[in-house]
Coordinates of C-alpha atoms and ligand atoms in Angstrom, one line a residue:
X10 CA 0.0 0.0 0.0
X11 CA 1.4 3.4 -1.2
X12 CA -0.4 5.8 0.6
X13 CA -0.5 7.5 4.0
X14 CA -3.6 6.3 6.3
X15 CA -4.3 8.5 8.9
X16 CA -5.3 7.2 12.6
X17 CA -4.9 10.1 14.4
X18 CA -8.3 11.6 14.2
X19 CA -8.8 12.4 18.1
X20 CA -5.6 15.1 17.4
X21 CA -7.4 16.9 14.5
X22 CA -10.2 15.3 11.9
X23 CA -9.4 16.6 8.0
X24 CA -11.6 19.3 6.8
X25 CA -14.6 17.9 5.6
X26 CA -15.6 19.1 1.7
X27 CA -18.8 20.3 2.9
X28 CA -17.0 22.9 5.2
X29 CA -13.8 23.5 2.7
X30 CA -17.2 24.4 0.5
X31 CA -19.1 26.3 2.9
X32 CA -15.9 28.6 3.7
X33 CA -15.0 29.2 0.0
X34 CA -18.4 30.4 -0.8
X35 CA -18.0 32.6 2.3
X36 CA -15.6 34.0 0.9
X37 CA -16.8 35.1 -2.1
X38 CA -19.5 37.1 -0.8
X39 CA -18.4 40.8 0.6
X40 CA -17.5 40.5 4.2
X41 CA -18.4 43.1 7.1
X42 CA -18.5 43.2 10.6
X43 CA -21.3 41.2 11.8
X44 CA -21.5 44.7 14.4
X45 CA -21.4 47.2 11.4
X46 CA -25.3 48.7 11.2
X47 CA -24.6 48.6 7.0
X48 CA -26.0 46.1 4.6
X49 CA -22.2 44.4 4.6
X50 CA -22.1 44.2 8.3
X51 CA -25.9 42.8 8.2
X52 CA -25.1 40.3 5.5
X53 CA -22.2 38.8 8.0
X54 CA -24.4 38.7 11.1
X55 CA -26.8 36.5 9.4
X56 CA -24.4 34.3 7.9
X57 CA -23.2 34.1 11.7
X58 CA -26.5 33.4 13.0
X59 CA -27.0 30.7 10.6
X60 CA -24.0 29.6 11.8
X61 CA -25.0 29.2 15.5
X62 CA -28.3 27.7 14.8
X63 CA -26.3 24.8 12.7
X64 CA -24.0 24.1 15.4
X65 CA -26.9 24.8 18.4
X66 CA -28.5 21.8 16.7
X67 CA -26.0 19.5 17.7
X68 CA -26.9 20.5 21.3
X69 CA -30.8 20.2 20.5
X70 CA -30.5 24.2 22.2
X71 CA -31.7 27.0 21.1
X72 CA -29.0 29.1 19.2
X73 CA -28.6 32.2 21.6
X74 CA -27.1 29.6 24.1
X75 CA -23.8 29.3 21.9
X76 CA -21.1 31.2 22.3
X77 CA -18.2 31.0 19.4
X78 CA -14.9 30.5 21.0
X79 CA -11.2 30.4 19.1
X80 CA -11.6 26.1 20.1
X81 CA -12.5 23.6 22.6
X82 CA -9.2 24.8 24.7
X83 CA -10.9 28.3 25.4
X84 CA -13.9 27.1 25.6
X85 CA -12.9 25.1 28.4
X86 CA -11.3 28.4 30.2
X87 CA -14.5 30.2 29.5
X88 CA -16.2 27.5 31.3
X89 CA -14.3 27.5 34.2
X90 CA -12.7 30.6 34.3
X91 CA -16.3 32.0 33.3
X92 CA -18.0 30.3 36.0
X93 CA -15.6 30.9 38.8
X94 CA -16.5 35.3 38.3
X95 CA -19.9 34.6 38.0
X96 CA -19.1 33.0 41.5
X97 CA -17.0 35.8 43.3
X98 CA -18.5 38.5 41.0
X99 CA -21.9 37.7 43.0
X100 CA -20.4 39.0 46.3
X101 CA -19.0 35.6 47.3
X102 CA -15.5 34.3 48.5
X103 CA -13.5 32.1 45.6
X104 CA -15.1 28.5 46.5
X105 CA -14.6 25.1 45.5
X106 CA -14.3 23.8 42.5
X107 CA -14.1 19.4 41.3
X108 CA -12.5 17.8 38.4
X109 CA -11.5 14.5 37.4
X110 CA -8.0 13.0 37.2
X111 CA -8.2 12.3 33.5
X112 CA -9.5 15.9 32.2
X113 CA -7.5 17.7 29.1
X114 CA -4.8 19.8 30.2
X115 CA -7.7 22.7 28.8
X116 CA -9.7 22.0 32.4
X117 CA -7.0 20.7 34.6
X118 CA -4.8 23.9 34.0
X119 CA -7.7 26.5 34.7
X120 CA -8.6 24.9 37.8
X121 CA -5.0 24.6 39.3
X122 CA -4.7 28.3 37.9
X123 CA -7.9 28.7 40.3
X124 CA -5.9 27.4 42.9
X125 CA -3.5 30.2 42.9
X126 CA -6.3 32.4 43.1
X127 CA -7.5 31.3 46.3
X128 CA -10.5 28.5 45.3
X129 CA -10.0 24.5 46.9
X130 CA -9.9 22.0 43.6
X131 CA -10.7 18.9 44.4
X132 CA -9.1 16.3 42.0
X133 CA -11.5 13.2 41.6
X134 CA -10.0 9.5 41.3
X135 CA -11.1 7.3 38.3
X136 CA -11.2 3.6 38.6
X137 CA -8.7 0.9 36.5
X138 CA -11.0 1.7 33.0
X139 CA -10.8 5.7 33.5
X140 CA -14.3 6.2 35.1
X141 CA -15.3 8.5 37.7
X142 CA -17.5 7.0 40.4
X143 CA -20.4 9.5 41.3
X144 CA -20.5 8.0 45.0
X145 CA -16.9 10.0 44.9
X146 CA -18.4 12.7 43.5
X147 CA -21.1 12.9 46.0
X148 CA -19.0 12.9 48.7
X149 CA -17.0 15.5 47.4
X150 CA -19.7 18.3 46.9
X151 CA -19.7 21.1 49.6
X152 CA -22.2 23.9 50.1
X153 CA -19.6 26.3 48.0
X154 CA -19.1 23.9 45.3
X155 CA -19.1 26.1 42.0
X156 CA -18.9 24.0 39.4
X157 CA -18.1 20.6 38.7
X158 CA -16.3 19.5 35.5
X159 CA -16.3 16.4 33.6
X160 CA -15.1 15.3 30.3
X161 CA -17.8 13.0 28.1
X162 CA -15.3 10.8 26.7
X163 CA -11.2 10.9 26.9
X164 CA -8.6 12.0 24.4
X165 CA -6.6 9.2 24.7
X166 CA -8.8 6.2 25.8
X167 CA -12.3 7.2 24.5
X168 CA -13.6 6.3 27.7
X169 CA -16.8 7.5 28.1
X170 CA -18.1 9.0 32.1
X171 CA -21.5 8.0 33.2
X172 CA -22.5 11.6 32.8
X173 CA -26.2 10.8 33.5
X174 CA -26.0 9.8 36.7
X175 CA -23.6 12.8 37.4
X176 CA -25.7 14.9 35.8
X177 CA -28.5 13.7 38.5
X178 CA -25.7 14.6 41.0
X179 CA -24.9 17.7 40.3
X180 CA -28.7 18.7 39.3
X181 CA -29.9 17.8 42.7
X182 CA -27.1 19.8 44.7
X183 CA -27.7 22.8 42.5
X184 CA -23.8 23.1 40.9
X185 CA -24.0 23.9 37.2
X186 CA -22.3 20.7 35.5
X187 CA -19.6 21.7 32.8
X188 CA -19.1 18.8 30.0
X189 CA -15.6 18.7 27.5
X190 CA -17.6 17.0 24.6
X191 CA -14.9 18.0 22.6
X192 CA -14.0 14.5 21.5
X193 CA -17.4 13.1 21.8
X194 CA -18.9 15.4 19.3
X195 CA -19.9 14.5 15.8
X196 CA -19.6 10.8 17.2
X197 CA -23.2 10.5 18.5
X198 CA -25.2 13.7 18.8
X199 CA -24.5 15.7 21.9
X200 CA -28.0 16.6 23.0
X201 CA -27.7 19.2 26.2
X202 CA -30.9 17.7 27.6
X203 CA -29.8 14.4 27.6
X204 CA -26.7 15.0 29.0
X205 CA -28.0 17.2 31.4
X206 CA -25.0 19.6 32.0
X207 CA -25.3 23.3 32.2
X208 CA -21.8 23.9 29.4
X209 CA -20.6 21.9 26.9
X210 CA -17.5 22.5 25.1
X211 CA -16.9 21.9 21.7
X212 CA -13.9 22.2 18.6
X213 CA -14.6 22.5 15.2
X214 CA -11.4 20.7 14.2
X215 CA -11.9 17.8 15.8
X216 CA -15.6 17.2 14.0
X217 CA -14.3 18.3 10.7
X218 CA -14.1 21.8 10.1
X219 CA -11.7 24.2 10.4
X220 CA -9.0 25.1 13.1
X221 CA -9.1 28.0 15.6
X222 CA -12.7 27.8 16.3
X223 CA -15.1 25.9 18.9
X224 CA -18.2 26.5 20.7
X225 CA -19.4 26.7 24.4
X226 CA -23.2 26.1 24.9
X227 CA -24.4 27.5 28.1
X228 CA -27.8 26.7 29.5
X229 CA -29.4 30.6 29.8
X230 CA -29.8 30.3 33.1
X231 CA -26.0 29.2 34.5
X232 CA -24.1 32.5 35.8
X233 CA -21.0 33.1 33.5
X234 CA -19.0 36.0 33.2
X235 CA -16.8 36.7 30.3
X236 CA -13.1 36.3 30.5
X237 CA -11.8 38.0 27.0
X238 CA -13.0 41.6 27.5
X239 CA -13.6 44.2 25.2
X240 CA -16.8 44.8 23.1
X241 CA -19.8 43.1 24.0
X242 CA -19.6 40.7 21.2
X243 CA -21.4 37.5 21.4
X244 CA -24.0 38.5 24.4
X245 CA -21.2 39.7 26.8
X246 CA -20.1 36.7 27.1
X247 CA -16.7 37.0 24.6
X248 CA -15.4 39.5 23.5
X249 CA -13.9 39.9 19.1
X250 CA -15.0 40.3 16.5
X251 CA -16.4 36.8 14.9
X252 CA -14.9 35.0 12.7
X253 CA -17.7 34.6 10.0
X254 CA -15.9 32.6 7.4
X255 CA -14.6 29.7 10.0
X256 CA -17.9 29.6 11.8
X257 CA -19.3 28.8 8.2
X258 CA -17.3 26.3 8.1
X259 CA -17.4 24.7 11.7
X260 CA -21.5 24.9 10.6
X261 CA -21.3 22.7 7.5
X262 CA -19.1 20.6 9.6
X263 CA -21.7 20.5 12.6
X264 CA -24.8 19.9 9.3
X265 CA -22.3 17.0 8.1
X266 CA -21.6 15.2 11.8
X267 CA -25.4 16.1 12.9
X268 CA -27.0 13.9 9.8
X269 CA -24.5 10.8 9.7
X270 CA -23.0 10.8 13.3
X271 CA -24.8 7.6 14.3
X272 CA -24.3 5.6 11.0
X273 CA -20.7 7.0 10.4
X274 CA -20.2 5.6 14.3
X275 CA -21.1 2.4 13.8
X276 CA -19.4 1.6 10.7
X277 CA -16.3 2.9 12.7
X278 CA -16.9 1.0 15.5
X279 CA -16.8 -1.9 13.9
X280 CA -13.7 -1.0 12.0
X281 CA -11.9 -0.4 15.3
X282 CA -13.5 -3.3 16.8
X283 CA -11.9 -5.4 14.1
X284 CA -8.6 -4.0 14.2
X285 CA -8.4 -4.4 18.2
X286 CA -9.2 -8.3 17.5
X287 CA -7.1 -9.4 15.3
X288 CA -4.1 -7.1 16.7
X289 CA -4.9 -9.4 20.1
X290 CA -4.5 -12.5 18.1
X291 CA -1.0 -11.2 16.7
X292 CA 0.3 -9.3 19.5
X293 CA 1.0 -11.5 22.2
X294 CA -0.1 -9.5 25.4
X295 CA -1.7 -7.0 24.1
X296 CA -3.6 -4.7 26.4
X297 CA -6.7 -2.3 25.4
X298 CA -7.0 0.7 27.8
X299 CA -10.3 0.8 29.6
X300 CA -11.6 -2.1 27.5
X301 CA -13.6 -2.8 30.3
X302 CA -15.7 0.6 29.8
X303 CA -18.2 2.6 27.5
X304 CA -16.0 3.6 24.9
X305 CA -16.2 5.8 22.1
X306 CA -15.8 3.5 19.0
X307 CA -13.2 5.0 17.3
X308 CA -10.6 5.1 19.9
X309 CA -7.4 2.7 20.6
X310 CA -5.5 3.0 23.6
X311 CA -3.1 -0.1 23.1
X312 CA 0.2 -1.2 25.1
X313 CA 2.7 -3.4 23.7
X314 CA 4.3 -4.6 26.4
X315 CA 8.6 -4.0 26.2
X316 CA 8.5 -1.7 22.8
X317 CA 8.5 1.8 23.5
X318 CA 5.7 4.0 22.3
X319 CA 7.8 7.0 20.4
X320 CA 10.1 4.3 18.6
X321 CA 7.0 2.6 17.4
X322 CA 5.3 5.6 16.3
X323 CA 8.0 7.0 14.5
X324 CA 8.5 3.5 12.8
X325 CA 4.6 3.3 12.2
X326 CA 5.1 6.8 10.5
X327 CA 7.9 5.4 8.0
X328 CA 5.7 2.8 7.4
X329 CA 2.6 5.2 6.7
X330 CA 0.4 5.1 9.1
X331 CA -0.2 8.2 11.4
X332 CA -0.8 7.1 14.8
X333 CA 0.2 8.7 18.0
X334 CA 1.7 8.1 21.9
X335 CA -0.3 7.2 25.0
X336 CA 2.3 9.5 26.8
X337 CA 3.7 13.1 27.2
X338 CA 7.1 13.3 27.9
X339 CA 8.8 16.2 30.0
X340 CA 12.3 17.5 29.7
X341 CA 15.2 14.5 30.4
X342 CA 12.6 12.0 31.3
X343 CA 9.7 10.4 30.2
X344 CA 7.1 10.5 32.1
X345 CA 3.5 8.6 31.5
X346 CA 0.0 11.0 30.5
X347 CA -1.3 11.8 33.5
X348 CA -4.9 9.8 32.0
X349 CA -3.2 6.3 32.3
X350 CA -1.3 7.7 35.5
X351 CA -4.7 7.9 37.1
X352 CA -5.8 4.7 35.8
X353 CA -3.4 3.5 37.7
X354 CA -1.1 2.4 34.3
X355 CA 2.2 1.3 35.2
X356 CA 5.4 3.5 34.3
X357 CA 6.5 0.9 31.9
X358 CA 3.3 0.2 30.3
X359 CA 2.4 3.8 29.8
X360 CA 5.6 4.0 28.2
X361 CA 4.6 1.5 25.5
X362 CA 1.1 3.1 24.8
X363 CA 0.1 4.0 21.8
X364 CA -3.3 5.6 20.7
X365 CA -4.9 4.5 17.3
X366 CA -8.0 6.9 16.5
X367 CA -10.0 6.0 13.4
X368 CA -12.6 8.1 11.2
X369 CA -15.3 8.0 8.9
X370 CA -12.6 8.4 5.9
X371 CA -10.4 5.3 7.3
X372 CA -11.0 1.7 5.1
X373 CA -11.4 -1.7 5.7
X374 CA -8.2 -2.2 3.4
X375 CA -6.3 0.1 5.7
X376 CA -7.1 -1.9 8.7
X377 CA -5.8 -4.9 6.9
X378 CA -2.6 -3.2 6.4
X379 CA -2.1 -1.6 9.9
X380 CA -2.8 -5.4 11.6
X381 CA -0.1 -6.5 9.1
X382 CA 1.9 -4.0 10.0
X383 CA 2.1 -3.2 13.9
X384 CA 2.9 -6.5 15.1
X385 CA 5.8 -6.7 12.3
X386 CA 7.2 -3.4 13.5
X387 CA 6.4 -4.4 17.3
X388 CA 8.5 -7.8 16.5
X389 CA 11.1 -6.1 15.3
X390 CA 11.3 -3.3 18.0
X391 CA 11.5 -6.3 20.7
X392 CA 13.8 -8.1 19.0
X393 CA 15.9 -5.2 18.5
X394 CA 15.3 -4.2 22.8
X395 CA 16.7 -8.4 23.5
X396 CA 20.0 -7.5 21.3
X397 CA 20.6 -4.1 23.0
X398 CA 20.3 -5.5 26.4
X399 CA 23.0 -8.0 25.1
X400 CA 24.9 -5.3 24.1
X401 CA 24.4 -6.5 20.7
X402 CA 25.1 -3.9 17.4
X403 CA 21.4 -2.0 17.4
X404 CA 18.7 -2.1 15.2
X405 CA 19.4 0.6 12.4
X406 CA 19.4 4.2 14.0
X407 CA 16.5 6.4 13.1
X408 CA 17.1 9.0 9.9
X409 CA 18.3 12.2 11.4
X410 CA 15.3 14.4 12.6
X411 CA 13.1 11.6 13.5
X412 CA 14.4 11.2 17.3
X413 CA 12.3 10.9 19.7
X414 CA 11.2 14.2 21.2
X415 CA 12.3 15.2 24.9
X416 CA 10.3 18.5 24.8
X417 CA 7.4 19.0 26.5
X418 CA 4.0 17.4 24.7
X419 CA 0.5 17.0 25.6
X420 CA -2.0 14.1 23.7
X421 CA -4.2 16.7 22.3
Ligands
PLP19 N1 -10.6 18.9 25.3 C1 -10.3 17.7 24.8 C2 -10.9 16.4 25.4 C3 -9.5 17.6 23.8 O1 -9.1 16.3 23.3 C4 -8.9 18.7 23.2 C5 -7.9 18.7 22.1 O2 -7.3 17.7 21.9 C6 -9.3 20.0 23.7 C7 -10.1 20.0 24.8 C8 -8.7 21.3 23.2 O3 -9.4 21.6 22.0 P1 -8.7 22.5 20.9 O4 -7.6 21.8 20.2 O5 -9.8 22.9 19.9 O6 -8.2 23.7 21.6

């Protein structure tokens, strides 16, 4: 096979045609301001307001409830960052705030920036599949409990939270619920209702349409104060002026995901369920991350026991297939995600943890070749780990450039 197959769809998913479409006929209509009172500036605002009732439909919400946002990273901040003003802005102390251990670095860095401010951020275990328990959750509400945050399904595993019963948690203590749907998304329709949170966070990117915008819905009623200020763009809530031609984009993107989500999921689902079965058979002791759980069915989170993850990736690449690690690395040492960390993932294992994310694009004929390929590359990798401890010659070095990386890296 000659070309490139890409399984790293949980980093970024490529630009749908119906959103490369929707932006180039955006573009060759005269643009204004959306805020300008003239006919340009009016032509803008309703191609943005079309815009938010496309993507408000993948929340079932009405469209005022959306707020655009530069991604799923600030709408994350906005969330939490939002909420906690609302909080003090309302006359009140800095309170308490409650995430779990495997949140994106988007929620875990704004609550420990919280932290520094003065609030109490209480971290909350997951079990050996990545799952929060609500009894934990429960216990961990206090009467100044601002917000509780929860991811819908993980970056790296797919694992999916039981949000419902969260949801009936957080509803019946009266803390507005904040939900990272950003990978969940466009694989299965997000429906506020059923979810029951009070924000969601979304990316465009990661559903198909273009980088450097996202969405956070927010139920009318849950207090949020902006955190960009400036003009009163988007109801107060964040500030700049919008960026018409992307959200045209991330709309046809949200049209696409919103009509073939479900039958797009399962045909990848069984792709991936495929894949993980026969890479079993070949792989002798083989483990699937949070195989155990609800998972989204388009996500991998496979160790190879003894072949480190960055060698194999990089190999994988040479080989054509874009897949990516299980594990973020810090200066001089490697160190495991902090996801399989709280898993409770052994060092070692972690280090040999790849993740393999599929989408709608991917083949049956590209499977074939990937469970051709990994456990030929894994083989090889082992082999070459035996020889080195015997202080055999190496394996081949890698080409120049395609070291593993010691800088700092997140598993976006
Ligand atoms: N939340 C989750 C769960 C993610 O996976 C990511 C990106 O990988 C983000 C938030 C950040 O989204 P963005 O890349 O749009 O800033």
């Amino acid at each position: 096979m000659n070309r490139r197959v890409y399984l790293d769809h949980n980093a970024t998913a490529p630009l749908l045609d119906a959103a490369r479409d929707a932006m180039q006929a955006a573009l060759s209509r005269p643009a204004g301001n959306p805020s300008s009172p003239h006919a340009f500036g009016h032509q803008s605002r309703m191609e943005l307001e079309r815009s938010r009732r496309d993507v408000a439909a993948l929340f079932a919400a009405p469209s005022h409830e959306v707020v655009f946002t530069s991604g799923g990273t600030e709408a994350d901040n906005l969330a939490i960052q939002g909420s906690a003003r609302a909080w003090t802005a309302a006359g009140r102390p800095p309170g308490h705030i409650v995430a779990s251990a495997v949140e994106h670095p988007a929620v875990m860095e704004s609550c420990h920036y919280l932290e520094t401010v003065g609030w109490r951020f209480t971290l909350l275990p997951v079990d050996g599949a990545g799952r929060v328990d609500p009894a934990e959750l429960a216990r961990a509400l206090s009467a100044d409990t601002a917000l509780v945050s929860i991811m819908a399904a993980n970056n790296e595993t797919g694992v999916l939270q039981p949000l419902a019963q969260i949801a009936a948690l957080t509803r019946a203590a009266g803390v507005p619920l904040h939900v990272d749907a950003v990978q969940a998304a466009g694989r299965g329709v997000i429906e506020a209702g059923a979810l029951g949170a009070d924000l969601i966070s979304i990316s465009s990117h990661k559903i198909g349409g273009p980088t450097g915008i996202g969405a956070l819905w927010v139920r009318e009623t849950t207090p949020l104060a902006p955190v960009l200020r400036g003009g009163g763009q988007e109801r107060r809530r964040r500030a700049g002026t919008e960026p018409v031609l992307l959200a045209a984009g991330f709309a046809a993107a949200a049209r696409s995901v919103f009509v073939s989500a479900g039958r797009v999921a399962g045909r990848v689902a069984a792709l991936r369920d495929r894949m993980e079965q026969e890479l079993l058979l070949r792989l002798p002791g083989l483990i699937v991350q949070g195989a155990g759980a609800a998972r989204l069915g388009n996500t991998s989170s496979l160790t190879v026991p003894g072949v480190g993850n960055e060698t194999l990736v990089i190999r994988m690449d040479l080989a054509g297939f874009a897949i990516s690690t299980g594990s973020a690395c810090s200066t001089g040492a490697t160190r495991p995600s902090h996801v399989l960390a709280a898993m409770g993932v052994r060092r070692a294992e972690a280090a040999s943890t790849i993740r393999i994310s599929l989408g709608p694009s991917n083949t049956d004929e590209e499977i074939d070749a990937l469970v051709e390929t990994l456990p030929a590359i894994a083989a090889d990798l082992s082999r070459g780990a035996i020889l080195s401890r015997s202080s055999r010659p190496a394996l081949p070095s890698l080409p120049q450039g395609l070291r593993p990386s010691r800088r700092p890296r997140l598993v976006p």
